[in-house]
Every structure is written in structure tokens, then in C-alpha cells.
């Protein structure tokens, strides 16, 4: 019987109950054909604003910081840790809006947009878990937030 590498086992332990996979029948038999370790460049930048989105990223160890700058100032910053995923907003907006940088020693896996689409077919609630549109809709009703654009409200909805 083949053994699962420690890194793959760590991935599965973190994400087997994730909305990405919970309603996908027998996903455990094919999981490592759906996701793969994501190589990181020496500068550890996962993506930059304007990059073409190809993947949803899943954090196995370490951390990733996403930053959005407006008028050369940090407008939004979020630190993500193991068991979290990121990059979904870029997949639905056709380009990444944030800069994502992994801390040294971080292990990421990635899932293609095509495989994410399949996951959404198995779990209709996954769209909401990824983008928090209902929460964003409630935030838009707050007078203080009405001056923000849709994308900005979506970023806030992700962390609230």
C-alpha cells in the first residue's frame, strides 16, 4: 500500500472538512489530481495586482499576507494562516487585485479555476463561502460604507 507524503497528509488533514471538498463524493480518492503543491519564487510573491488569475491557493503551513494599496498607501491587509485559502476574488474578477506574499517556509497548494468550478457544482453554497456576497450586501446597507466600491466591500466582507 502506498503511503501519503507528510506534506500531502498535512494538506488533507487541514482541508478535508473545508467547503471546497465536504460535499464532493469520494474526493479523497482523487484529491491529489485536483490540487498540487504551489512552487514559490525566491521573492515569495504569490501574485501581484493585475496578474492573471489561475489558481485558488490553500495554505498548509506558514502564512501569507495579502495587501491592497490605494494611492500608494495600504488600504487593506490580511494575514492568512494554515487551513485558509485565498485568490478566489481574482478568479471571479479576472485579475488579482492584491499582492500576496508568503512568509519563509510557507507551504501552499493550488487548485485550478476549472477544478474550483467542479467543486462549486458539488457544493452550491461554496460560492458564498468563497466570496461572502450576502455579507457584502448587508455591509453595503451601512451608510458609512456606501462610498466604497463593490470590490472594496467584498474585501471587507471576507474579514468580518
PDB file of C-alpha atoms in Angstrom:
ATOM      1  CA  UNK A   1       0.000   0.000   0.000  1.00  0.00           C
ATOM      2  CA  UNK A   2       1.382   3.413  -0.957  1.00  0.00           C
ATOM      3  CA  UNK A   3       1.944   5.943   1.790  1.00  0.00           C
ATOM      4  CA  UNK A   4       0.929   9.561   1.547  1.00  0.00           C
ATOM      5  CA  UNK A   5       3.818  12.048   1.889  1.00  0.00           C
ATOM      6  CA  UNK A   6       3.702  14.067   5.122  1.00  0.00           C
ATOM      7  CA  UNK A   7       3.024  17.325   3.261  1.00  0.00           C
ATOM      8  CA  UNK A   8       0.063  15.791   1.419  1.00  0.00           C
ATOM      9  CA  UNK A   9      -1.262  14.291   4.659  1.00  0.00           C
ATOM     10  CA  UNK A  10      -0.993  17.696   6.337  1.00  0.00           C
ATOM     11  CA  UNK A  11      -2.927  19.221   3.429  1.00  0.00           C
ATOM     12  CA  UNK A  12      -5.697  16.624   3.667  1.00  0.00           C
ATOM     13  CA  UNK A  13      -5.966  16.941   7.456  1.00  0.00           C
ATOM     14  CA  UNK A  14      -6.463  20.702   7.122  1.00  0.00           C
ATOM     15  CA  UNK A  15      -8.853  20.769   4.180  1.00  0.00           C
ATOM     16  CA  UNK A  16     -10.889  17.550   4.224  1.00  0.00           C
ATOM     17  CA  UNK A  17     -13.727  19.343   6.054  1.00  0.00           C
ATOM     18  CA  UNK A  18     -13.424  22.522   4.009  1.00  0.00           C
ATOM     19  CA  UNK A  19     -16.457  23.656   1.990  1.00  0.00           C
ATOM     20  CA  UNK A  20     -14.231  23.017  -1.033  1.00  0.00           C
ATOM     21  CA  UNK A  21     -14.428  19.258  -0.525  1.00  0.00           C
ATOM     22  CA  UNK A  22     -17.085  18.242   2.029  1.00  0.00           C
ATOM     23  CA  UNK A  23     -19.890  17.659  -0.475  1.00  0.00           C
ATOM     24  CA  UNK A  24     -17.683  16.216  -3.213  1.00  0.00           C
ATOM     25  CA  UNK A  25     -18.293  12.434  -3.291  1.00  0.00           C
ATOM     26  CA  UNK A  26     -15.172  10.309  -2.986  1.00  0.00           C
ATOM     27  CA  UNK A  27     -12.906  13.323  -3.381  1.00  0.00           C
ATOM     28  CA  UNK A  28     -10.330  11.679  -1.121  1.00  0.00           C
ATOM     29  CA  UNK A  29      -9.563   9.203  -3.917  1.00  0.00           C
ATOM     30  CA  UNK A  30      -8.693  11.944  -6.400  1.00  0.00           C
ATOM     31  CA  UNK A  31      -7.668  14.902  -4.237  1.00  0.00           C
ATOM     32  CA  UNK A  32      -4.046  14.995  -5.360  1.00  0.00           C
ATOM     33  CA  UNK A  33      -5.046  15.144  -9.000  1.00  0.00           C
ATOM     34  CA  UNK A  34      -7.156  18.222  -8.144  1.00  0.00           C
ATOM     35  CA  UNK A  35      -4.573  20.130  -6.118  1.00  0.00           C
ATOM     36  CA  UNK A  36      -0.794  20.322  -6.226  1.00  0.00           C
ATOM     37  CA  UNK A  37       1.991  21.971  -4.256  1.00  0.00           C
ATOM     38  CA  UNK A  38       2.427  25.551  -5.457  1.00  0.00           C
ATOM     39  CA  UNK A  39       6.007  26.497  -6.223  1.00  0.00           C
ATOM     40  CA  UNK A  40       7.149  29.802  -4.752  1.00  0.00           C
ATOM     41  CA  UNK A  41       9.654  32.157  -6.339  1.00  0.00           C
ATOM     42  CA  UNK A  42      12.661  33.368  -4.363  1.00  0.00           C
ATOM     43  CA  UNK A  43      10.846  36.625  -3.539  1.00  0.00           C
ATOM     44  CA  UNK A  44       7.875  34.521  -2.273  1.00  0.00           C
ATOM     45  CA  UNK A  45       5.364  36.708  -4.128  1.00  0.00           C
ATOM     46  CA  UNK A  46       2.403  34.503  -4.983  1.00  0.00           C
ATOM     47  CA  UNK A  47       0.690  37.125  -7.163  1.00  0.00           C
ATOM     48  CA  UNK A  48       0.570  40.861  -7.785  1.00  0.00           C
ATOM     49  CA  UNK A  49      -2.273  43.232  -8.691  1.00  0.00           C
ATOM     50  CA  UNK A  50      -3.151  42.810 -12.341  1.00  0.00           C
ATOM     51  CA  UNK A  51      -1.742  39.280 -12.617  1.00  0.00           C
ATOM     52  CA  UNK A  52      -3.956  36.880 -14.500  1.00  0.00           C
ATOM     53  CA  UNK A  53      -5.638  34.567 -12.000  1.00  0.00           C
ATOM     54  CA  UNK A  54      -5.092  30.873 -12.494  1.00  0.00           C
ATOM     55  CA  UNK A  55      -5.450  29.319  -9.073  1.00  0.00           C
ATOM     56  CA  UNK A  56      -7.095  29.236  -5.710  1.00  0.00           C
ATOM     57  CA  UNK A  57      -4.310  28.890  -3.131  1.00  0.00           C
ATOM     58  CA  UNK A  58      -4.569  26.806   0.038  1.00  0.00           C
ATOM     59  CA  UNK A  59      -2.202  27.322   2.980  1.00  0.00           C
ATOM     60  CA  UNK A  60      -0.752  24.177   4.570  1.00  0.00           C
ATOM     61  CA  UNK A  61       1.894  25.814   6.765  1.00  0.00           C
ATOM     62  CA  UNK A  62       3.353  29.248   7.317  1.00  0.00           C
ATOM     63  CA  UNK A  63       1.406  32.365   6.423  1.00  0.00           C
ATOM     64  CA  UNK A  64       0.561  34.657   3.531  1.00  0.00           C
ATOM     65  CA  UNK A  65      -0.120  38.381   3.710  1.00  0.00           C
ATOM     66  CA  UNK A  66      -2.442  39.953   1.173  1.00  0.00           C
ATOM     67  CA  UNK A  67      -2.120  43.703   0.694  1.00  0.00           C
ATOM     68  CA  UNK A  68      -4.114  46.176  -1.362  1.00  0.00           C
ATOM     69  CA  UNK A  69      -2.706  49.641  -1.879  1.00  0.00           C
ATOM     70  CA  UNK A  70      -4.732  52.702  -2.826  1.00  0.00           C
ATOM     71  CA  UNK A  71      -2.975  55.983  -3.621  1.00  0.00           C
ATOM     72  CA  UNK A  72       0.318  54.403  -2.554  1.00  0.00           C
ATOM     73  CA  UNK A  73      -0.977  53.622   0.947  1.00  0.00           C
ATOM     74  CA  UNK A  74      -2.047  50.309   2.408  1.00  0.00           C
ATOM     75  CA  UNK A  75      -5.837  50.207   2.202  1.00  0.00           C
ATOM     76  CA  UNK A  76      -6.344  46.562   3.172  1.00  0.00           C
ATOM     77  CA  UNK A  77      -4.045  43.956   4.659  1.00  0.00           C
ATOM     78  CA  UNK A  78      -4.850  40.450   5.795  1.00  0.00           C
ATOM     79  CA  UNK A  79      -2.608  37.710   7.192  1.00  0.00           C
ATOM     80  CA  UNK A  80      -3.782  34.202   6.312  1.00  0.00           C
ATOM     81  CA  UNK A  81      -2.690  31.046   8.104  1.00  0.00           C
ATOM     82  CA  UNK A  82      -2.914  27.247   7.666  1.00  0.00           C
ATOM     83  CA  UNK A  83      -6.352  25.967   6.714  1.00  0.00           C
ATOM     84  CA  UNK A  84      -7.286  29.162   4.879  1.00  0.00           C
ATOM     85  CA  UNK A  85      -7.477  29.746   1.139  1.00  0.00           C
ATOM     86  CA  UNK A  86      -7.060  32.860  -0.970  1.00  0.00           C
ATOM     87  CA  UNK A  87      -7.092  34.130  -4.537  1.00  0.00           C
ATOM     88  CA  UNK A  88     -10.781  33.481  -5.082  1.00  0.00           C
ATOM     89  CA  UNK A  89     -11.629  37.138  -5.655  1.00  0.00           C
ATOM     90  CA  UNK A  90      -9.184  37.302  -8.534  1.00  0.00           C
ATOM     91  CA  UNK A  91     -10.718  34.216 -10.119  1.00  0.00           C
ATOM     92  CA  UNK A  92     -14.128  35.869 -10.148  1.00  0.00           C
ATOM     93  CA  UNK A  93     -12.849  39.335 -11.141  1.00  0.00           C
ATOM     94  CA  UNK A  94     -10.492  38.201 -13.954  1.00  0.00           C
ATOM     95  CA  UNK A  95      -7.377  39.608 -12.270  1.00  0.00           C
ATOM     96  CA  UNK A  96      -5.783  39.626  -8.840  1.00  0.00           C
ATOM     97  CA  UNK A  97      -6.277  42.909  -7.010  1.00  0.00           C
ATOM     98  CA  UNK A  98      -3.978  42.243  -4.062  1.00  0.00           C
ATOM     99  CA  UNK A  99      -0.346  41.430  -3.634  1.00  0.00           C
ATOM    100  CA  UNK A 100       0.101  38.121  -1.820  1.00  0.00           C
ATOM    101  CA  UNK A 101       3.460  37.335  -0.213  1.00  0.00           C
ATOM    102  CA  UNK A 102       4.284  34.105   1.582  1.00  0.00           C
ATOM    103  CA  UNK A 103       6.405  34.082   4.714  1.00  0.00           C
ATOM    104  CA  UNK A 104       9.604  31.997   4.600  1.00  0.00           C
ATOM    105  CA  UNK A 105       8.899  28.281   4.918  1.00  0.00           C
ATOM    106  CA  UNK A 106       5.276  28.569   3.816  1.00  0.00           C
ATOM    107  CA  UNK A 107       3.776  25.574   2.028  1.00  0.00           C
ATOM    108  CA  UNK A 108       0.954  26.284  -0.404  1.00  0.00           C
ATOM    109  CA  UNK A 109      -1.143  24.090  -2.640  1.00  0.00           C
ATOM    110  CA  UNK A 110      -3.096  25.407  -5.565  1.00  0.00           C
ATOM    111  CA  UNK A 111      -6.319  24.387  -7.267  1.00  0.00           C
ATOM    112  CA  UNK A 112      -7.118  25.389 -10.836  1.00  0.00           C
ATOM    113  CA  UNK A 113     -10.131  27.507 -11.692  1.00  0.00           C
ATOM    114  CA  UNK A 114     -11.554  24.530 -13.614  1.00  0.00           C
ATOM    115  CA  UNK A 115     -11.362  22.280 -10.548  1.00  0.00           C
ATOM    116  CA  UNK A 116     -12.857  25.020  -8.395  1.00  0.00           C
ATOM    117  CA  UNK A 117     -15.786  25.172 -10.818  1.00  0.00           C
ATOM    118  CA  UNK A 118     -16.311  21.432 -10.327  1.00  0.00           C
ATOM    119  CA  UNK A 119     -16.202  21.884  -6.544  1.00  0.00           C
ATOM    120  CA  UNK A 120     -18.902  24.552  -6.883  1.00  0.00           C
ATOM    121  CA  UNK A 121     -21.092  22.122  -8.806  1.00  0.00           C
ATOM    122  CA  UNK A 122     -20.937  19.697  -5.878  1.00  0.00           C
ATOM    123  CA  UNK A 123     -21.494  22.409  -3.284  1.00  0.00           C
ATOM    124  CA  UNK A 124     -23.857  25.229  -4.309  1.00  0.00           C
ATOM    125  CA  UNK A 125     -23.047  27.036  -1.028  1.00  0.00           C
ATOM    126  CA  UNK A 126     -19.374  27.244  -1.958  1.00  0.00           C
ATOM    127  CA  UNK A 127     -19.813  30.471  -3.934  1.00  0.00           C
ATOM    128  CA  UNK A 128     -20.978  32.217  -0.762  1.00  0.00           C
ATOM    129  CA  UNK A 129     -18.183  30.636   1.306  1.00  0.00           C
ATOM    130  CA  UNK A 130     -15.649  31.980  -1.192  1.00  0.00           C
ATOM    131  CA  UNK A 131     -16.987  35.486  -1.846  1.00  0.00           C
ATOM    132  CA  UNK A 132     -19.347  36.314   1.042  1.00  0.00           C
ATOM    133  CA  UNK A 133     -21.777  38.124  -1.272  1.00  0.00           C
ATOM    134  CA  UNK A 134     -24.646  38.043   1.233  1.00  0.00           C
ATOM    135  CA  UNK A 135     -22.443  39.573   3.907  1.00  0.00           C
ATOM    136  CA  UNK A 136     -21.203  42.178   1.411  1.00  0.00           C
ATOM    137  CA  UNK A 137     -24.826  43.025   0.605  1.00  0.00           C
ATOM    138  CA  UNK A 138     -25.546  43.659   4.277  1.00  0.00           C
ATOM    139  CA  UNK A 139     -22.413  45.804   4.564  1.00  0.00           C
ATOM    140  CA  UNK A 140     -23.490  47.917   1.581  1.00  0.00           C
ATOM    141  CA  UNK A 141     -26.572  48.986   3.566  1.00  0.00           C
ATOM    142  CA  UNK A 142     -24.406  50.625   6.239  1.00  0.00           C
ATOM    143  CA  UNK A 143     -24.337  54.359   5.391  1.00  0.00           C
ATOM    144  CA  UNK A 144     -20.654  54.712   6.292  1.00  0.00           C
ATOM    145  CA  UNK A 145     -19.694  52.048   3.739  1.00  0.00           C
ATOM    146  CA  UNK A 146     -21.833  53.299   0.850  1.00  0.00           C
ATOM    147  CA  UNK A 147     -18.946  55.331  -0.528  1.00  0.00           C
ATOM    148  CA  UNK A 148     -16.872  52.172  -1.052  1.00  0.00           C
ATOM    149  CA  UNK A 149     -16.875  50.331  -4.359  1.00  0.00           C
ATOM    150  CA  UNK A 150     -18.169  46.775  -4.738  1.00  0.00           C
ATOM    151  CA  UNK A 151     -14.691  45.251  -4.706  1.00  0.00           C
ATOM    152  CA  UNK A 152     -13.755  47.116  -1.539  1.00  0.00           C
ATOM    153  CA  UNK A 153     -16.919  45.963   0.241  1.00  0.00           C
ATOM    154  CA  UNK A 154     -16.178  42.379  -0.829  1.00  0.00           C
ATOM    155  CA  UNK A 155     -12.710  42.596   0.735  1.00  0.00           C
ATOM    156  CA  UNK A 156     -14.223  43.818   3.994  1.00  0.00           C
ATOM    157  CA  UNK A 157     -16.842  41.070   3.908  1.00  0.00           C
ATOM    158  CA  UNK A 158     -14.081  38.497   3.731  1.00  0.00           C
ATOM    159  CA  UNK A 159     -12.601  39.507   7.096  1.00  0.00           C
ATOM    160  CA  UNK A 160     -15.770  40.330   9.037  1.00  0.00           C
TER     161      UNK A 160
END
